[in-house]
PDB file of C-alpha atoms in Angstrom:
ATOM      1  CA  UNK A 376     -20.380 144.781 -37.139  1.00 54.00           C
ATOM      2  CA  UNK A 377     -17.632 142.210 -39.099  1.00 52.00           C
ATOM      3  CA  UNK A 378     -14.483 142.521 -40.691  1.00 54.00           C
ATOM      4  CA  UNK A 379     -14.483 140.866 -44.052  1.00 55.00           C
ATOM      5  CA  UNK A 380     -13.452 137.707 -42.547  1.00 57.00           C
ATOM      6  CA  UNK A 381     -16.735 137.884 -40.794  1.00 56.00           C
ATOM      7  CA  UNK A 382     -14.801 138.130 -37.293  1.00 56.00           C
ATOM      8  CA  UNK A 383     -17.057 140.636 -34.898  1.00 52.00           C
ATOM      9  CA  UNK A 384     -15.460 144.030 -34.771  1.00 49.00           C
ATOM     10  CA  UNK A 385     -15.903 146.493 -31.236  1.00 50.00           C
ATOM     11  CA  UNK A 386     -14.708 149.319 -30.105  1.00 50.00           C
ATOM     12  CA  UNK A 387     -13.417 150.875 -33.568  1.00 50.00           C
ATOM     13  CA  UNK A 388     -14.289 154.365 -34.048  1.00 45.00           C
ATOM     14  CA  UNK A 389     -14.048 155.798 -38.039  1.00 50.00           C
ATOM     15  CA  UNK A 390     -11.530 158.635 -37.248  1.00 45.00           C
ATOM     16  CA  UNK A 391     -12.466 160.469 -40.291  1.00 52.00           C
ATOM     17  CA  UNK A 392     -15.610 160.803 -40.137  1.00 50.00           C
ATOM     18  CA  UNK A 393     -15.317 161.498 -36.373  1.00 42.00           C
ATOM     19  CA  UNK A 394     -12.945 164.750 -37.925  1.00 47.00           C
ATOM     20  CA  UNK A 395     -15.628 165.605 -40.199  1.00 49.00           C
ATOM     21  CA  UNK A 396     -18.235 166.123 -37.538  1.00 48.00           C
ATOM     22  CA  UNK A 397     -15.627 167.777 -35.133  1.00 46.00           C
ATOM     23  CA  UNK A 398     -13.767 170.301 -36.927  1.00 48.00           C
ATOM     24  CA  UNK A 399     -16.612 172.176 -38.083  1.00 47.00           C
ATOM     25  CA  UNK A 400     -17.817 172.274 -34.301  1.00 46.00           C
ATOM     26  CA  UNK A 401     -14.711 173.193 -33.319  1.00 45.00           C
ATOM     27  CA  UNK A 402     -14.137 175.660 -35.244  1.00 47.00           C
ATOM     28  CA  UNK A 403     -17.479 177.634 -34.360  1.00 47.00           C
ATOM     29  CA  UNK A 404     -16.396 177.135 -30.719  1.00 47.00           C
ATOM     30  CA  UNK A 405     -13.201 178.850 -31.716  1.00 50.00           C
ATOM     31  CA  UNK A 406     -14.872 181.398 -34.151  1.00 49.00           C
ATOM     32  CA  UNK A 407     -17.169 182.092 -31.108  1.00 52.00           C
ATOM     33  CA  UNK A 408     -14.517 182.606 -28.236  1.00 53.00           C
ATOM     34  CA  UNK A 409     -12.726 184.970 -30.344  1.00 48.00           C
ATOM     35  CA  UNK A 410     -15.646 186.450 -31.045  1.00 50.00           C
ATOM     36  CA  UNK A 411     -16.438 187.367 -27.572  1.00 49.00           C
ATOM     37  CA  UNK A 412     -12.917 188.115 -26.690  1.00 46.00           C
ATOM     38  CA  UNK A 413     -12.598 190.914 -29.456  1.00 44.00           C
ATOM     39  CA  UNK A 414     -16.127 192.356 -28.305  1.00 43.00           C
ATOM     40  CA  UNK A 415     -18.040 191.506 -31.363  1.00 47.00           C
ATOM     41  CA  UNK A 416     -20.794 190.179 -29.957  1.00 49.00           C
ATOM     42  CA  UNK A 417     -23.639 191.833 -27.425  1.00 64.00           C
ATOM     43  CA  UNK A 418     -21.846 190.527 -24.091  1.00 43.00           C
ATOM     44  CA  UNK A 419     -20.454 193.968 -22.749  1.00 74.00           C
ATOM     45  CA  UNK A 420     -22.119 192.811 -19.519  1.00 90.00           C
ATOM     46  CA  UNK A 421     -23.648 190.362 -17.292  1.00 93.00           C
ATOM     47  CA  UNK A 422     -27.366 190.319 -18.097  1.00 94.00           C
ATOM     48  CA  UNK A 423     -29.427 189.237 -15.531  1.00 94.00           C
ATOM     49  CA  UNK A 424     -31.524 186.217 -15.312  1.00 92.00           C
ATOM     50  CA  UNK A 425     -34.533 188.169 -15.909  1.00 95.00           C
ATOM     51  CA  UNK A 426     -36.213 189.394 -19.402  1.00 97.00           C
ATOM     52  CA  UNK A 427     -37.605 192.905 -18.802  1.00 98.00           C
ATOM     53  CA  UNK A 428     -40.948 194.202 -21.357  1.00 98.00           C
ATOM     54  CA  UNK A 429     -40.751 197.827 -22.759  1.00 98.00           C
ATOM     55  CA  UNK A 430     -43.306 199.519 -24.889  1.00 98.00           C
ATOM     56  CA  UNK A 431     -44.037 202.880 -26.442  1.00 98.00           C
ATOM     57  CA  UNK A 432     -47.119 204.631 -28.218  1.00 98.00           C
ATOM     58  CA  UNK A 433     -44.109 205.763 -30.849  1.00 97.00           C
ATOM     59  CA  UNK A 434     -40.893 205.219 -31.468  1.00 98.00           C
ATOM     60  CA  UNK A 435     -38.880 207.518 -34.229  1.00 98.00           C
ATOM     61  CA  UNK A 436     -35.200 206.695 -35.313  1.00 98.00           C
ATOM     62  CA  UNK A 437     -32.638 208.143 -37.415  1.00 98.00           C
ATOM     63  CA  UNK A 438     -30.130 205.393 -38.334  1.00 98.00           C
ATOM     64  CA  UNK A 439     -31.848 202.080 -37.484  1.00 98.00           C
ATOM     65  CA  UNK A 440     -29.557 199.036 -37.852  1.00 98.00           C
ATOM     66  CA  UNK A 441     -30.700 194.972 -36.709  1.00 98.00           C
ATOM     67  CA  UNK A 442     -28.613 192.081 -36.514  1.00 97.00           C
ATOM     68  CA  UNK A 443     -28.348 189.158 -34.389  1.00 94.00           C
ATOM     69  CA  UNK A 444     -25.664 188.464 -31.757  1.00 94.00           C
ATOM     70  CA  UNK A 445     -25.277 186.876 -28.223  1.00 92.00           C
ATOM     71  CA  UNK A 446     -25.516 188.148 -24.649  1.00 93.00           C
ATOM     72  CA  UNK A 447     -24.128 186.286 -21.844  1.00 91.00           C
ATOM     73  CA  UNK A 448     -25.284 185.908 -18.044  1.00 93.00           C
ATOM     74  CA  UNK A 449     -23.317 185.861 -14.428  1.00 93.00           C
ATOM     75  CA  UNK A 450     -23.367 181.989 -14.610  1.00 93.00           C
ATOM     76  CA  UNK A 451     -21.690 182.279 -18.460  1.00 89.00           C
ATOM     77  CA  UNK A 452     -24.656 180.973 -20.545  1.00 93.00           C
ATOM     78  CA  UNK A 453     -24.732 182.227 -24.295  1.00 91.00           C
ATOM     79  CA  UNK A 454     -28.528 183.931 -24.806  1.00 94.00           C
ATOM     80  CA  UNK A 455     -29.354 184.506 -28.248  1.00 94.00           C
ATOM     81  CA  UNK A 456     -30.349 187.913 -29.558  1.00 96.00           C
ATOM     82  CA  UNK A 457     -31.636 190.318 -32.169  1.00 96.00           C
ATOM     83  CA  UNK A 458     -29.811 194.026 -31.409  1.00 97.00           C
ATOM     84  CA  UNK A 459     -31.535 197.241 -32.409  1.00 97.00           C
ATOM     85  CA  UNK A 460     -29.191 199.703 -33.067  1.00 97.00           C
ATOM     86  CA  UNK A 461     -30.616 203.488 -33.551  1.00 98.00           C
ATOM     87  CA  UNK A 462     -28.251 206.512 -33.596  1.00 98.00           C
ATOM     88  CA  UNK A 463     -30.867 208.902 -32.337  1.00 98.00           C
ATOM     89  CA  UNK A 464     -34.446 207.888 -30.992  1.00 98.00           C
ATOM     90  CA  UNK A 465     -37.308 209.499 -29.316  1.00 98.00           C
ATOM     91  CA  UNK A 466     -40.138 207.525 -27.409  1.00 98.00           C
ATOM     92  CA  UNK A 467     -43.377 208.933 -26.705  1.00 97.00           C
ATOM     93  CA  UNK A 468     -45.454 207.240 -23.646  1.00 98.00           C
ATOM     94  CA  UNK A 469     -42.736 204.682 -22.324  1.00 98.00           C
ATOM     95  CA  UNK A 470     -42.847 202.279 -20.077  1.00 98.00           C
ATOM     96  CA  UNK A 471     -40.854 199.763 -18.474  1.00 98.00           C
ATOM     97  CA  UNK A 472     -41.667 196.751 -16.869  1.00 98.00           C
ATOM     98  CA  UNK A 473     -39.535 193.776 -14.707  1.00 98.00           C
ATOM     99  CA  UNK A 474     -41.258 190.916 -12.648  1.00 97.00           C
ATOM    100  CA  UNK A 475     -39.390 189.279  -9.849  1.00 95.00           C
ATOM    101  CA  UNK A 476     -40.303 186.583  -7.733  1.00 93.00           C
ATOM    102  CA  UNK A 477     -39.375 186.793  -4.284  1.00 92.00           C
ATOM    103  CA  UNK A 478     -39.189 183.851  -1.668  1.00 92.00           C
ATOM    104  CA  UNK A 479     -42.408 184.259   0.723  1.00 91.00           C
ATOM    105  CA  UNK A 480     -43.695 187.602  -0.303  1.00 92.00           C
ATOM    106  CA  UNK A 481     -44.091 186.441  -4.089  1.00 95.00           C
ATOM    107  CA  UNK A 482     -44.284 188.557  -6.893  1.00 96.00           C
ATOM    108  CA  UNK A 483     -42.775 192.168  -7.044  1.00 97.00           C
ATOM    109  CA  UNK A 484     -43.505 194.393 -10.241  1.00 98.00           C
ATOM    110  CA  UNK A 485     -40.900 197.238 -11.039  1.00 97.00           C
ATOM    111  CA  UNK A 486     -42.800 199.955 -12.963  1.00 98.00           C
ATOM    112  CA  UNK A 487     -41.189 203.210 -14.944  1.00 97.00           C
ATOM    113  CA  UNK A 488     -42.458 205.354 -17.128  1.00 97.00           C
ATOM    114  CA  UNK A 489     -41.367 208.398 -18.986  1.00 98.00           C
ATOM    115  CA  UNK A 490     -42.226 210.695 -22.000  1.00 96.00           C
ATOM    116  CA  UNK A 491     -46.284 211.016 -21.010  1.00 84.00           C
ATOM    117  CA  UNK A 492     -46.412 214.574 -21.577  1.00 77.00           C
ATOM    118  CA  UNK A 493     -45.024 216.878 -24.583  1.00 87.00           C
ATOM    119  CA  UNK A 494     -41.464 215.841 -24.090  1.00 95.00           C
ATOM    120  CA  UNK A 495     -40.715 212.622 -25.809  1.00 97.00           C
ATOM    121  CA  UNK A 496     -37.831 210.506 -24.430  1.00 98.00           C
ATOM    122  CA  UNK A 497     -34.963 210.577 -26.284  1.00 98.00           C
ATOM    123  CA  UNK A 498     -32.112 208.304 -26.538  1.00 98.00           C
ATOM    124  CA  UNK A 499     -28.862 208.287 -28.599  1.00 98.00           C
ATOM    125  CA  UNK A 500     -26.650 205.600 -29.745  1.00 97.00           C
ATOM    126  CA  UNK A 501     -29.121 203.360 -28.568  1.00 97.00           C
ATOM    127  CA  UNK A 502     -28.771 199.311 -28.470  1.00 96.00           C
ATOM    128  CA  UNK A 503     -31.699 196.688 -27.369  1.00 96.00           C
ATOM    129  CA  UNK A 504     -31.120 193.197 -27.181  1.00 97.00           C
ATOM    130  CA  UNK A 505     -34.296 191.847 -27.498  1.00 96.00           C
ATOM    131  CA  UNK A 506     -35.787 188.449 -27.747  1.00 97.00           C
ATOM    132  CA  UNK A 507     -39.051 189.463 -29.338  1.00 98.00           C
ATOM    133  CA  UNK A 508     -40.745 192.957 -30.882  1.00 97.00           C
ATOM    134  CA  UNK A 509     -43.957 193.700 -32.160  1.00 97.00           C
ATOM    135  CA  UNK A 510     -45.471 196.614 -33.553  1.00 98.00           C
ATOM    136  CA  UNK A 511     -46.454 198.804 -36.826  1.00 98.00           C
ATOM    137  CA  UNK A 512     -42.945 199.879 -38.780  1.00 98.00           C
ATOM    138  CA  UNK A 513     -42.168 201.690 -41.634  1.00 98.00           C
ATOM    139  CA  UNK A 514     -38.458 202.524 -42.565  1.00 98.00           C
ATOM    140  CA  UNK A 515     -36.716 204.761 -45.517  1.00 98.00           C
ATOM    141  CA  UNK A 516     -34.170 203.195 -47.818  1.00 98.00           C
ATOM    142  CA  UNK A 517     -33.859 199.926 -46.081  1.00 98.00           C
ATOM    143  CA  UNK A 518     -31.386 197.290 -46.704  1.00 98.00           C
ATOM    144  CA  UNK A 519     -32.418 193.569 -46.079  1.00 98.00           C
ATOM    145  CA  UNK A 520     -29.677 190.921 -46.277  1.00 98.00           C
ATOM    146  CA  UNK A 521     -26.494 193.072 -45.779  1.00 98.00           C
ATOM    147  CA  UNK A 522     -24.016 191.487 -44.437  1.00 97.00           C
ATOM    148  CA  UNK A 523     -23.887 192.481 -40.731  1.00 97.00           C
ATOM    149  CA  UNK A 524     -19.802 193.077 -40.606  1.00 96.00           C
ATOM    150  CA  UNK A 525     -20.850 196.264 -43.340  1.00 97.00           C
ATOM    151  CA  UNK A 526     -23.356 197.699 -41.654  1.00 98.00           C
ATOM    152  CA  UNK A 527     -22.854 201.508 -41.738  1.00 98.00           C
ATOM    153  CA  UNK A 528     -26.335 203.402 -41.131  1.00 98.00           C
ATOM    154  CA  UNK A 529     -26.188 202.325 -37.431  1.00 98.00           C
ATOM    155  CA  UNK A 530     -24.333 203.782 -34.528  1.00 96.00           C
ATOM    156  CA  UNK A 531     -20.153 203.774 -35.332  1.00 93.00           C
ATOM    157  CA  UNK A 532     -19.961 200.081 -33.467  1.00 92.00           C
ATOM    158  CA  UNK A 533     -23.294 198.384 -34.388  1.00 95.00           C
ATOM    159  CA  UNK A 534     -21.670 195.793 -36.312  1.00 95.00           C
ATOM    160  CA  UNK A 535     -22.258 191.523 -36.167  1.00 94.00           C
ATOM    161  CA  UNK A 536     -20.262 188.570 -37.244  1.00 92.00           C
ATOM    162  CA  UNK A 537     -19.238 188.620 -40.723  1.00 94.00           C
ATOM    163  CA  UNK A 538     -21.817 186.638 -43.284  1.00 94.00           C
ATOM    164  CA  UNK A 539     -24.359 187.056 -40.726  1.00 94.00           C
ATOM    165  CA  UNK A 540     -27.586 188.376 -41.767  1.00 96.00           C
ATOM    166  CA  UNK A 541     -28.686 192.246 -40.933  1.00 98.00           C
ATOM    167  CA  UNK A 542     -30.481 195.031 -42.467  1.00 98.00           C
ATOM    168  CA  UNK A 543     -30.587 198.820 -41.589  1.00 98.00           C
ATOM    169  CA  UNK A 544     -32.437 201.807 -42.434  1.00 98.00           C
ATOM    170  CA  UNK A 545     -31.867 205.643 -43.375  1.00 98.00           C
ATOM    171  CA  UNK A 546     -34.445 206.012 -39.866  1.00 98.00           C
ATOM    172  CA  UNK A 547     -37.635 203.811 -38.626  1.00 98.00           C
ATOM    173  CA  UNK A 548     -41.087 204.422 -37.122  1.00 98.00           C
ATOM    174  CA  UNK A 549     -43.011 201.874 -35.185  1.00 98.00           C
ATOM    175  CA  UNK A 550     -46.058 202.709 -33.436  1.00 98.00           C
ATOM    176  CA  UNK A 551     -47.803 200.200 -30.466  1.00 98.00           C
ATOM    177  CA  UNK A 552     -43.824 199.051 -29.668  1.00 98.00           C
ATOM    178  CA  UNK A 553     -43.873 195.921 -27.928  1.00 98.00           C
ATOM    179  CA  UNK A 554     -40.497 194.334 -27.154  1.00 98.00           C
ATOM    180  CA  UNK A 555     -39.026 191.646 -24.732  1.00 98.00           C
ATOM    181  CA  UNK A 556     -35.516 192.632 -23.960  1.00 97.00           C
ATOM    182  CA  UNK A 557     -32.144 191.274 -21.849  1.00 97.00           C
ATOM    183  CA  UNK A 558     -30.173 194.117 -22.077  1.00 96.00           C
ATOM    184  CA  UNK A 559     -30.545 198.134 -23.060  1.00 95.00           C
ATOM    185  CA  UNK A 560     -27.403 200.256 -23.616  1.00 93.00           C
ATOM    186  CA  UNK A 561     -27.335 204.153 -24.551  1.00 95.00           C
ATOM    187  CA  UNK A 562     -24.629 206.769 -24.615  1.00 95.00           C
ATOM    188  CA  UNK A 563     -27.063 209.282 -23.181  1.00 98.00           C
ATOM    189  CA  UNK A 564     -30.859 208.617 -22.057  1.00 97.00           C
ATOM    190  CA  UNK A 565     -33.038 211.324 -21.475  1.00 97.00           C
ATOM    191  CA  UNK A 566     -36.295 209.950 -19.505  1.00 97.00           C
ATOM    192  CA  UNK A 567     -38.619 213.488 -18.967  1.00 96.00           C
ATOM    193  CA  UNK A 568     -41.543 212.728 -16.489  1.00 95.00           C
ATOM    194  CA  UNK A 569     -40.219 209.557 -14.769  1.00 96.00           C
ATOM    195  CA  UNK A 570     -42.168 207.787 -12.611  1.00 96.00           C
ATOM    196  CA  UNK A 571     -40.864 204.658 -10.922  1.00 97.00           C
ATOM    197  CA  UNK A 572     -42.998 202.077  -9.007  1.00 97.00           C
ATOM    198  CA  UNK A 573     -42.337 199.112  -6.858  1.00 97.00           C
ATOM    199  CA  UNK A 574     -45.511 196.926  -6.425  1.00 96.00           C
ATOM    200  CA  UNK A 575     -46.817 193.312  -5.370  1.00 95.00           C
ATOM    201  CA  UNK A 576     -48.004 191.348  -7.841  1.00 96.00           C
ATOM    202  CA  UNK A 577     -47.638 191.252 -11.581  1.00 96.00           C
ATOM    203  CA  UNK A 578     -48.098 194.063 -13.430  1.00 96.00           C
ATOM    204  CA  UNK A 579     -46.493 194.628 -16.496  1.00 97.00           C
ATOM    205  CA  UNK A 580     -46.046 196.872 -19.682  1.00 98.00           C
ATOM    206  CA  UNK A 581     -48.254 194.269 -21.509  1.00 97.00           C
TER     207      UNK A 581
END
């Protein structure tokens, strides 16, 4: 680059345009810290390093709300997530599935299950942070777009980030629930029929 003497010019750095690219980074930093600080986000806990799979025959829910947020681990990463937020829920055929590989022995499945026989589990003020979910849904009076600092069909404190997206739902059915999860959190959890395993290999919900 030259001056308009034509005289080489090194080592300048535009200042204002460096402030135009760094403020706005800055400030989501900032936004972002706070964020975490005042609880708004999905880091309550340590997750581990380890994605668990959960699936269901049925899952019924009276005020369903879905927005996205952030989990963190032990070593302080920021995981990216979509929360489910149900007020009450009942799960027929559930199951519960963690893979973890172990030095020398290899792979070691953790198996539960719960709600195989008349007795559904049930679930209330119930929060997934999951990183993928698949299924058949249908929902009553849904909302999509709301703002996710207004969402008010959920439990009391399922709320996101202002002018983030969200929807929510009077109550929600999916059937063949598939879901890849970091985190669960309930005020109560009622598992009827559990059955926990611990086995080699990999064997998993799906």
């Amino acid at each position: 680059m030259k001056d308009s003497q034509g005289r080489p010019v090194t080592g300048r750095i535009s200042w204002r345009r460096f402030a135009v690219l760094a403020v706005p980074a800055l400030a989501g930093t900032a936004a972002l810290g706070i964020a975490l600080a005042n609880g708004a986000l999905a880091a309550s806990f340590a997750v581990s390093g380890q994605q668990f799979k959960v699936s269901a025959d049925s899952l019924k829910g009276d005020g369903f709300a879905q927005y996205g947020s952030i989990d963190r681990n032990a070593r302080g990463d920021l995981l990216p997530v979509a929360v489910t937020a149900i007020k009450t829920a009942r799960m027929s055929h559930l199951c519960q599935s963690v893979v973890t590989h172990l030095p020398v022995i290899g792979d070691i499945s953790l198996n539960l299950s719960a709600g195989t026989g008349d007795t559904p589990v049930e679930a209330t003020n119930l929060f997934v942070d999951a990183t993928q979910l698949a299924g058949n849904a249908s929902f009553r009076n849904i909302e999509i777009g709301r703002d996710a600092s207004t969402l008010n069909k959920g439990p009391s404190n399922a709320q996101g980030l202002q002018d983030l997206f969200a929807q929510q739902a009077d109550d929600v059915t999916i059937t063949k629930l598939r879901q890849t999860a970091w985190a669960t959190n309930a005020g109560t959890f009622k598992l009827s029929g559990l059955s926990m395993k611990v086995s080699k290999g990999s064997k998993e919900c799906f």
